[in-house]
mmCIF file of C-alpha atoms in Angstrom:
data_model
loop_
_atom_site.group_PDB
_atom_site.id
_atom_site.type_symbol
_atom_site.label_atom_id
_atom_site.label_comp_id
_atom_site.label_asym_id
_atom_site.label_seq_id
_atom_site.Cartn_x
_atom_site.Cartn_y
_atom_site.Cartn_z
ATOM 1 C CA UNK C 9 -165.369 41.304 93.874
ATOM 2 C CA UNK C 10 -165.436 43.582 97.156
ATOM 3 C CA UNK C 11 -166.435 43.793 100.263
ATOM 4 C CA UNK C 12 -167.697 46.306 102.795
ATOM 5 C CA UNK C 13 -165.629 48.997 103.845
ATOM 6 C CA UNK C 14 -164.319 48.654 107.681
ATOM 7 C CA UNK C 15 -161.170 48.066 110.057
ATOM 8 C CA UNK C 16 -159.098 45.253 109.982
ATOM 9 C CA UNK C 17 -160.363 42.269 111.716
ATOM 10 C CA UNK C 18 -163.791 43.477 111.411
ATOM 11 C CA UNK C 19 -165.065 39.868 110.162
ATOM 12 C CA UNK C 20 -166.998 39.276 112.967
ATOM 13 C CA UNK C 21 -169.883 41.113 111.161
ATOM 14 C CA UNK C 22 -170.019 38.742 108.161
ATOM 15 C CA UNK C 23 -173.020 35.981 108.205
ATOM 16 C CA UNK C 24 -171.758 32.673 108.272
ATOM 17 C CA UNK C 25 -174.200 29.782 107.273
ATOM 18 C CA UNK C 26 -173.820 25.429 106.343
ATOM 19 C CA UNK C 27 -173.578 25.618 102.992
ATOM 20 C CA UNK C 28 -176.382 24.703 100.110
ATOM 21 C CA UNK C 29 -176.539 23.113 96.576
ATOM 22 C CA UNK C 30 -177.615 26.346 95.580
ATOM 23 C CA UNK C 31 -174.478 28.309 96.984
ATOM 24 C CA UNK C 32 -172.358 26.123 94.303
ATOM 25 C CA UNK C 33 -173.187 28.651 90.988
ATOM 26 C CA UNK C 34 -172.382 31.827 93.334
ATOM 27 C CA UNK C 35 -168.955 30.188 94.471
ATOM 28 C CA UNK C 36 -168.093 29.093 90.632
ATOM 29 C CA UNK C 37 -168.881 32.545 89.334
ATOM 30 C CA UNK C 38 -166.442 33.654 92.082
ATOM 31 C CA UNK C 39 -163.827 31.138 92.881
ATOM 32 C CA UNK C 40 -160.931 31.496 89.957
ATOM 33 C CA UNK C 41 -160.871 35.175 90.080
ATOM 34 C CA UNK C 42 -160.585 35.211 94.059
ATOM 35 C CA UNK C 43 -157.789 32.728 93.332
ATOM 36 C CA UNK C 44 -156.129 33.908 90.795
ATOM 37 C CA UNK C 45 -156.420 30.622 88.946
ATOM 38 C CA UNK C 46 -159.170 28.240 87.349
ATOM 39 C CA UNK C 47 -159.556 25.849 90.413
ATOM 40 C CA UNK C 48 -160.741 23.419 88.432
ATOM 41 C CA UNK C 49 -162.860 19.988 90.362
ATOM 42 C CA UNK C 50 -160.794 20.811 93.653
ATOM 43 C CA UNK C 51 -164.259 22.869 94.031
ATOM 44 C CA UNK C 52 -166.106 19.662 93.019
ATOM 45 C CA UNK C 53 -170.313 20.103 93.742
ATOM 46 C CA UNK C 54 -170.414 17.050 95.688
ATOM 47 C CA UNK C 55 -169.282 19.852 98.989
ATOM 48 C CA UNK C 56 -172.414 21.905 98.300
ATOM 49 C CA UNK C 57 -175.190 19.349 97.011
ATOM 50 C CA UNK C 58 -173.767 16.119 99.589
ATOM 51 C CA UNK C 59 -171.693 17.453 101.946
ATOM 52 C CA UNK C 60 -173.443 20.988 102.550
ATOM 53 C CA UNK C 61 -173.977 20.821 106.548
ATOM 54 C CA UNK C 62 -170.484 20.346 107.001
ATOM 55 C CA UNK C 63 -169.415 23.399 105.184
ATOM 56 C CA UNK C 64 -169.310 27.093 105.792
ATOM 57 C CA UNK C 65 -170.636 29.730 103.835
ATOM 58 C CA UNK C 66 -169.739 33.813 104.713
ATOM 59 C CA UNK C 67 -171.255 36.649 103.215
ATOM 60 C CA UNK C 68 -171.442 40.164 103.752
ATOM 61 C CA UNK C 69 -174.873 41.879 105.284
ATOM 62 C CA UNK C 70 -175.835 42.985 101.844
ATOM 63 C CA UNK C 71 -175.225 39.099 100.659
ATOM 64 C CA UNK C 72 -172.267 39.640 98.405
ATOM 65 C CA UNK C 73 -170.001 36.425 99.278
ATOM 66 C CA UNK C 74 -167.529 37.196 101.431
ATOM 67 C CA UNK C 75 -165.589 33.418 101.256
ATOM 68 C CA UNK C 76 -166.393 29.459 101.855
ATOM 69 C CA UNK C 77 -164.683 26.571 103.334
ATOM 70 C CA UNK C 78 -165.570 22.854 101.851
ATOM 71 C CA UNK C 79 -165.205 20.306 104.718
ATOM 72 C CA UNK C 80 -166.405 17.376 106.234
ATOM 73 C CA UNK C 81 -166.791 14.532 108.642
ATOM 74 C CA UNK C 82 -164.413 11.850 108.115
ATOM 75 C CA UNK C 83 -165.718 8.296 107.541
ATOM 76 C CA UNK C 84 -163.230 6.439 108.659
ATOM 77 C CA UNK C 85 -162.316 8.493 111.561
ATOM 78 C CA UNK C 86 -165.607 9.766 112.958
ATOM 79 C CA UNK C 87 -163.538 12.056 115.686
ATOM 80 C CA UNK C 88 -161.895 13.838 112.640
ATOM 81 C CA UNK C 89 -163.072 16.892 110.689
ATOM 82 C CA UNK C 90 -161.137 17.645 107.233
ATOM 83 C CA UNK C 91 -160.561 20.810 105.749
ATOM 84 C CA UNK C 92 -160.775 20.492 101.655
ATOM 85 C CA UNK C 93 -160.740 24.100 100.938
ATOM 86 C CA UNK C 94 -161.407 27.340 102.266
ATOM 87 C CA UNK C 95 -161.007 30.520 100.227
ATOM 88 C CA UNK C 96 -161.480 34.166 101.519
ATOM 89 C CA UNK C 97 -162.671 37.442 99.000
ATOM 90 C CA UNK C 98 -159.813 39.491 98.227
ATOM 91 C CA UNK C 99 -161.724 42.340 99.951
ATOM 92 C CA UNK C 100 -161.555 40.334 103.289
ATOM 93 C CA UNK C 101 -158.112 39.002 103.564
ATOM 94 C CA UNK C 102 -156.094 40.318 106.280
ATOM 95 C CA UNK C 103 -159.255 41.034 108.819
ATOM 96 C CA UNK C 104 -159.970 37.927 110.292
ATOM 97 C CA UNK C 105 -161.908 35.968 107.367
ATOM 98 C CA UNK C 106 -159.887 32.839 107.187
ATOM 99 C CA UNK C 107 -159.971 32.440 110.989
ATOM 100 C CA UNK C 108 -163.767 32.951 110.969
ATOM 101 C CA UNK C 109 -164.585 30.620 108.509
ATOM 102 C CA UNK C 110 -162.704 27.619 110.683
ATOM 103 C CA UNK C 111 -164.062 28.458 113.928
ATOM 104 C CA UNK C 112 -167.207 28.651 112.764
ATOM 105 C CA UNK C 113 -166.307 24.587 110.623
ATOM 106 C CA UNK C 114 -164.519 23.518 113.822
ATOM 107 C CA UNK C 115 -167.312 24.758 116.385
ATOM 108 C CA UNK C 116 -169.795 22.745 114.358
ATOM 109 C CA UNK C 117 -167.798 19.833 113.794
ATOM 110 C CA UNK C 118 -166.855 19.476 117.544
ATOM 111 C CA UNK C 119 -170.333 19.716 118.228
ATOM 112 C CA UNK C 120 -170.529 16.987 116.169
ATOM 113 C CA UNK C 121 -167.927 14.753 118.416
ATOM 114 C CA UNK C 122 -164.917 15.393 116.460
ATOM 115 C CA UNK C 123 -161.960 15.736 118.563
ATOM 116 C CA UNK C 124 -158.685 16.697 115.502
ATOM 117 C CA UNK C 125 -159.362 18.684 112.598
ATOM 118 C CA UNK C 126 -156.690 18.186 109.606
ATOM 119 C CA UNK C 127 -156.225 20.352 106.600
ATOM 120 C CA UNK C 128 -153.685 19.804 103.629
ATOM 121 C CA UNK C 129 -151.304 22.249 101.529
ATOM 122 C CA UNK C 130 -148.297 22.324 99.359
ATOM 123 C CA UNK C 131 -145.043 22.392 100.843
ATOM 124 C CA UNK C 132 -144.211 25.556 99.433
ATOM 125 C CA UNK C 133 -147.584 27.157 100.243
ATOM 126 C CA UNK C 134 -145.352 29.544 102.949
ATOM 127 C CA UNK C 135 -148.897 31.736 104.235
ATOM 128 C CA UNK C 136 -150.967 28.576 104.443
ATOM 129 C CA UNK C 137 -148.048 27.287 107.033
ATOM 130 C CA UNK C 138 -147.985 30.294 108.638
ATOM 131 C CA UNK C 139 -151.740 30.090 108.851
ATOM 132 C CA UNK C 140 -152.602 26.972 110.444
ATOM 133 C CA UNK C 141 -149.010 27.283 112.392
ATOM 134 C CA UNK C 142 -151.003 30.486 114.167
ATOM 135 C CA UNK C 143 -153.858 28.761 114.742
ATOM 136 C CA UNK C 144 -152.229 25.851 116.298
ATOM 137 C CA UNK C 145 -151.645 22.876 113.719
ATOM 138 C CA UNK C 146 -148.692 20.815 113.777
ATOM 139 C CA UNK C 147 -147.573 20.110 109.948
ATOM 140 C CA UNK C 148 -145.526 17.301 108.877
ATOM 141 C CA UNK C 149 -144.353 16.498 105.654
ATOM 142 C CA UNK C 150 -146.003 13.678 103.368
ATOM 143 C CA UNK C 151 -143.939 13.132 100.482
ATOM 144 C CA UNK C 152 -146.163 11.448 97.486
ATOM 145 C CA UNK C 153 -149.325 12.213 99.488
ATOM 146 C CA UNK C 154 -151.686 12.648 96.432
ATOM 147 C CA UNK C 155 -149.389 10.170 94.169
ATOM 148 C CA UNK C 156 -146.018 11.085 92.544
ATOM 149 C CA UNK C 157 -144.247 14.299 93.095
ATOM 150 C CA UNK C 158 -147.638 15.483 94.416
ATOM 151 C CA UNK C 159 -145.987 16.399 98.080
ATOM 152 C CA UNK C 160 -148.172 17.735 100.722
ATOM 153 C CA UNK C 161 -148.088 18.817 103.769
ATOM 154 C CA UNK C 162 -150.504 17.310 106.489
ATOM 155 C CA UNK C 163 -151.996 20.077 109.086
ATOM 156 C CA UNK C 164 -153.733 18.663 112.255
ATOM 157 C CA UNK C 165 -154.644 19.819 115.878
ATOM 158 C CA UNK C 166 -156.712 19.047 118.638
ATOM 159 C CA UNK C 167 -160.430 20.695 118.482
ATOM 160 C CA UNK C 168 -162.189 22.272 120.113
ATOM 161 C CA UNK C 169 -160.147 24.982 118.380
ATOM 162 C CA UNK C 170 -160.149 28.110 120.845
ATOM 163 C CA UNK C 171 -158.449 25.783 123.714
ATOM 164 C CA UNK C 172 -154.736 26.601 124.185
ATOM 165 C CA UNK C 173 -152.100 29.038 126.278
ATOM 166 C CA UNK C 174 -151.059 32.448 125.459
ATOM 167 C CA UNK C 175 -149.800 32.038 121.696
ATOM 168 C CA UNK C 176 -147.030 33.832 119.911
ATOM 169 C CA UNK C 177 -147.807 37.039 118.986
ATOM 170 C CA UNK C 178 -150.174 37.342 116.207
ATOM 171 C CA UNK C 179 -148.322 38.368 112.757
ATOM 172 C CA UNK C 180 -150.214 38.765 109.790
ATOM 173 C CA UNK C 181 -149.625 38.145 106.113
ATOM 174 C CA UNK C 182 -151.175 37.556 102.600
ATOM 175 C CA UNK C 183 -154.627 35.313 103.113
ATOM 176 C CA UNK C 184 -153.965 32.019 101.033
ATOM 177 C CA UNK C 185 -156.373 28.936 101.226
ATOM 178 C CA UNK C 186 -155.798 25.440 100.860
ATOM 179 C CA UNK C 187 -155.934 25.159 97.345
ATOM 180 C CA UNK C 188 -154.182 28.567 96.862
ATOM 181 C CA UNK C 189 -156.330 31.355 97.477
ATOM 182 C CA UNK C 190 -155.897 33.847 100.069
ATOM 183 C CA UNK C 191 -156.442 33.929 103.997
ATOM 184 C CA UNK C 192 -155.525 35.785 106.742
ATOM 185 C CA UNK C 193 -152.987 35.398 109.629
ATOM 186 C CA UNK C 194 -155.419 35.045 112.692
ATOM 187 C CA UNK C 195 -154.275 34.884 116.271
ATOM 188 C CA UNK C 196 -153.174 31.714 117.118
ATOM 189 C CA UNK C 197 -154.500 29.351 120.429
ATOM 190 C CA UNK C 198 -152.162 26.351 120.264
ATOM 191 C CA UNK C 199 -152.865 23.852 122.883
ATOM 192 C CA UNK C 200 -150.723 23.584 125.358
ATOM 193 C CA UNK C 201 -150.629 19.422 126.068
ATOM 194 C CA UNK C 202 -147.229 19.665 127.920
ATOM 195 C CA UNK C 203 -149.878 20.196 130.934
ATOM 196 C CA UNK C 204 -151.341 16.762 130.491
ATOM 197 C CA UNK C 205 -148.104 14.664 131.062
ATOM 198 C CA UNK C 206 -146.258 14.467 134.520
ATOM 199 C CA UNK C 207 -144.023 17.396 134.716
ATOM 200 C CA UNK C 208 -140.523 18.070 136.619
ATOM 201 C CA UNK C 209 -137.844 20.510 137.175
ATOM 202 C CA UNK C 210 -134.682 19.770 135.571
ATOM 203 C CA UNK C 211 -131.667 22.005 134.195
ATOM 204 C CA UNK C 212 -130.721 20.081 131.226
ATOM 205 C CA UNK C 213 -128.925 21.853 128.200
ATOM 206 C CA UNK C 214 -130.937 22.402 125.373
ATOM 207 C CA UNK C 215 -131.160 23.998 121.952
ATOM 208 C CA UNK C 216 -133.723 25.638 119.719
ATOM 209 C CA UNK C 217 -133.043 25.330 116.110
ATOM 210 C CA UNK C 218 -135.296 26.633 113.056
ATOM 211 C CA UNK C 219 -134.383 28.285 109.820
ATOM 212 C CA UNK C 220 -131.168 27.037 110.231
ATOM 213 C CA UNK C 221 -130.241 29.260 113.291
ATOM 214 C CA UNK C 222 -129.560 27.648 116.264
ATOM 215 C CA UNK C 223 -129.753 28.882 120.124
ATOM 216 C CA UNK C 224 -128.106 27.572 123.042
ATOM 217 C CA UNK C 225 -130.813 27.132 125.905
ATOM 218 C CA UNK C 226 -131.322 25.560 129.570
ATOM 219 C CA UNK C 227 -134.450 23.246 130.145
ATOM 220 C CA UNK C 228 -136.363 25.237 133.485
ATOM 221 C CA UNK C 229 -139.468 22.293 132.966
ATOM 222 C CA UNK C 230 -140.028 19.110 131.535
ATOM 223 C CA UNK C 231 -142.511 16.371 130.448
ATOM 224 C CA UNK C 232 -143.259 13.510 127.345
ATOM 225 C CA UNK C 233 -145.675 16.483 126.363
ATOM 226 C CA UNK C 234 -143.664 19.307 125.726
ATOM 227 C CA UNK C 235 -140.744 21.446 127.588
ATOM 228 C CA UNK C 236 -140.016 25.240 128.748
ATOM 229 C CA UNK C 237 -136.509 26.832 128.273
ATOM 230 C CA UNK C 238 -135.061 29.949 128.962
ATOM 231 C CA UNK C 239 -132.652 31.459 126.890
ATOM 232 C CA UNK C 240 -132.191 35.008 125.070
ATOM 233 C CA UNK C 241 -132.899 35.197 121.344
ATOM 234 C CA UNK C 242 -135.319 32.866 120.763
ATOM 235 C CA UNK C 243 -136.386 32.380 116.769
ATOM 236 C CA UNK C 244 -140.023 33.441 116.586
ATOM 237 C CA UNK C 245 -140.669 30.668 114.443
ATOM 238 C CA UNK C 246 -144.399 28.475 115.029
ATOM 239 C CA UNK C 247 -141.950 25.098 114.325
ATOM 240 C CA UNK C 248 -139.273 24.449 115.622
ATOM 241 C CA UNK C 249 -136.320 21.302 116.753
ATOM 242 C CA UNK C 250 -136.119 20.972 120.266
ATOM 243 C CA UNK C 251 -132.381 19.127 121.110
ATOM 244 C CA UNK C 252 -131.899 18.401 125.132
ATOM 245 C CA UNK C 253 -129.178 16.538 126.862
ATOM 246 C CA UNK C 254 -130.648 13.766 128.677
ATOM 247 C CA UNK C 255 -127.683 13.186 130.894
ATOM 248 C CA UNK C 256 -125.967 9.864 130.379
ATOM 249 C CA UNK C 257 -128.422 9.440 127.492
ATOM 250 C CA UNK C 258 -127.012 11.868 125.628
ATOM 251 C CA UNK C 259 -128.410 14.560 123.221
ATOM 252 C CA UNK C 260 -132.238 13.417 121.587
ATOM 253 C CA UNK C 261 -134.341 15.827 119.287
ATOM 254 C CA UNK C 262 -137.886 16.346 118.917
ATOM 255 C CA UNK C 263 -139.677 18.261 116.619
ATOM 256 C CA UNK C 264 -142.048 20.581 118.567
ATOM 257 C CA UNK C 265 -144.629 23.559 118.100
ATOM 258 C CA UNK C 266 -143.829 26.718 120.410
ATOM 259 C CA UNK C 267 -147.267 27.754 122.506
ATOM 260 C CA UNK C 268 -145.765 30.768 124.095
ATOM 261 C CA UNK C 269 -142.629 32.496 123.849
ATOM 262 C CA UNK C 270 -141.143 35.570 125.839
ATOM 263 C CA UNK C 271 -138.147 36.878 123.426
ATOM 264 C CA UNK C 272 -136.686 39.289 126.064
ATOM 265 C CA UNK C 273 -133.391 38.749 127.335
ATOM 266 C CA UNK C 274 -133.512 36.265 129.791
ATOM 267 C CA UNK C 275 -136.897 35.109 128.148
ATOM 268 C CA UNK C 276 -138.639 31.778 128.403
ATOM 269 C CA UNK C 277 -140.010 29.591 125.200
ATOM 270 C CA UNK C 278 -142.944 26.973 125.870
ATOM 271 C CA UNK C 279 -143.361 24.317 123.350
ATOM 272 C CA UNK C 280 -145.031 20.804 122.805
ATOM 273 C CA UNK C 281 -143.456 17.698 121.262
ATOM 274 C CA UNK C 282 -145.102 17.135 117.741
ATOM 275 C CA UNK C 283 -146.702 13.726 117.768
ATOM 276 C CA UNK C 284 -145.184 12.240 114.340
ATOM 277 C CA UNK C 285 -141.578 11.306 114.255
ATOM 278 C CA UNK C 286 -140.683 11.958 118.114
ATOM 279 C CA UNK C 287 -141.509 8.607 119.822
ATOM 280 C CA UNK C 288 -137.331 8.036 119.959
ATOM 281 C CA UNK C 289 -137.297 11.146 121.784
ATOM 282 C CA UNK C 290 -140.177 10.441 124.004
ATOM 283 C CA UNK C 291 -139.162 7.488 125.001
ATOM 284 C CA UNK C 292 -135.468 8.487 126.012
ATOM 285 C CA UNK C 293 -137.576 11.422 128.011
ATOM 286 C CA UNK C 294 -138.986 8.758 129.875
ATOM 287 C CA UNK C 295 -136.395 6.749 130.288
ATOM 288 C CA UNK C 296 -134.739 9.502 131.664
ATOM 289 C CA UNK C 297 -137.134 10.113 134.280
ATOM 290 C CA UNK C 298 -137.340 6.370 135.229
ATOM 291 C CA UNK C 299 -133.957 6.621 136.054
ATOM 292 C CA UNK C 300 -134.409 9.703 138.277
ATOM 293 C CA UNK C 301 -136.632 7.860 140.497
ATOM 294 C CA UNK C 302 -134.636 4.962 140.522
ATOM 295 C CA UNK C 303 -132.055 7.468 142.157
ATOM 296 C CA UNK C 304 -134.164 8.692 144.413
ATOM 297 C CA UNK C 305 -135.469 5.723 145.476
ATOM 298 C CA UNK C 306 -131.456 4.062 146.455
#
């Protein structure tokens, strides 16, 4: 299969459209050849002939597919959209395709009053991390998700999806969907909640550890939300582990997603507090600021 000729990034030109029942023999004739792999009933027709609306189908001017996401509207949780698949042409990966086809999902399902959008992968799917890392999803690990020794890993962020701070810079790398076909590296927006909680000015000692590298930091800003350091050689990893000395409370950790980061000597890293597994470390942050007041106020 391939696509038009043009500059990376150029996706903006590609039609994008709910999908149909009658998109579903188009995608199958596609599908295992864009993923390298029969795909089997993860590309089940229920998403085109049921659950159609929610979906997204891209194409070129001309009408030769360009890719398709399967989604929908959960049930259960009517302010979540899920993300069952999305899979880009080999022609398209690497200019913008896979970050088209979930704004366009996301803009329609926040329209539709959902407020998180969650997507799932493999643990060792590395470029579908990196993926929803740059577009602002927090992952955390679900071991037996889909039964035993099926790990996954559970994606999810606040929508709409184009609210955030100044990300990391964009890097790109091989396009990979959910089910393991390929999308691109877009541009991330991660949102920056640390804004949303009460906020003070403390010089705490910190570190930043990822990949096994650690970095020794100083806390400038603080709040339950999130925390900005300053430091010199940052990791320029999405995830990260956030350790701060809490005074007489001693050393907590929280996992946390970095929303901006300034590697230059002497630079400053912004980063939120991951919602699962951190409560511990919440809670000693507000502990900690209890006791401030308390100090204050004798």
């Amino acid at each position: 299969m391939t696509g038009g000729a043009g500059p990376a990034g150029d996706a903006g030109r590609l039609a994008c459209r709910p999908l149909t029942a009658a998109d579903y023999p188009r995608a199958r004739a596609v599908v295992d050849d864009w993923f390298g792999h029969p795909v089997g009933l993860v590309m089940h027709r229920l998403f085109f002939d049921q659950l159609g609306p929610s979906g997204v189908w891209m194409e070129e001017p001309g009408g030769v597919p360009a890719g398709f996401l399967l989604g929908l509207v959960s049930e259960s949780e009517p302010d979540l959209a899920y993300v069952h698949m999305h899979v880009v042409a080999p022609a398209w990966r690497g200019r913008g395709a896979g970050e088209r086809l979930y704004a366009e999902f996301c803009a329609r399902a926040h329209a539709r009053g959902c407020r998180r959008v969650r997507a799932l992968a493999a643990p060792d799917r590395t470029a579908s991390r990196r993926f929803h890392e740059r577009l602002g999803f927090t992952g955390r690990d679900a071991p037996g998700y889909l039964g035993p020794g099926a790990d996954r890993t559970v994606y999810e962020r606040g929508l709409p999806l184009d609210e955030g701070a100044t990300p990391l810079a964009s890097r790109r790398s091989g396009d990979r969907g959910t089910a393991g076909g390929q999308m691109s590296e877009p541009t991330p927006t991660p949102h920056d909640d640390r804004r949303e909680h009460p906020r003070a000015d403390v010089e705490l000692p910190a570190r930043v550890v990822a990949d096994g590298e650690v970095v020794d930091a100083q806390s400038l800003n603080l709040s339950e939300g999130g925390i900005l350091l300053a430091g010199s050689d940052f990791p320029s990893a999405g995830q990260v582990r956030i350790e701060i000395e809490l005074a007489e409370m001693g050393w907590h950790a929280l996992d946390a997603e970095v929303v901006r980061l300034d590697d230059r000597p002497g630079g400053t890293l912004a980063a939120r507090f991951a919602e699962a597994a951190t409560e511990g470390g919440r809670d000693a942050i507000r502990a900690f600021f209890a006791s401030r007041l308390q100090e204050r106020e004798h």
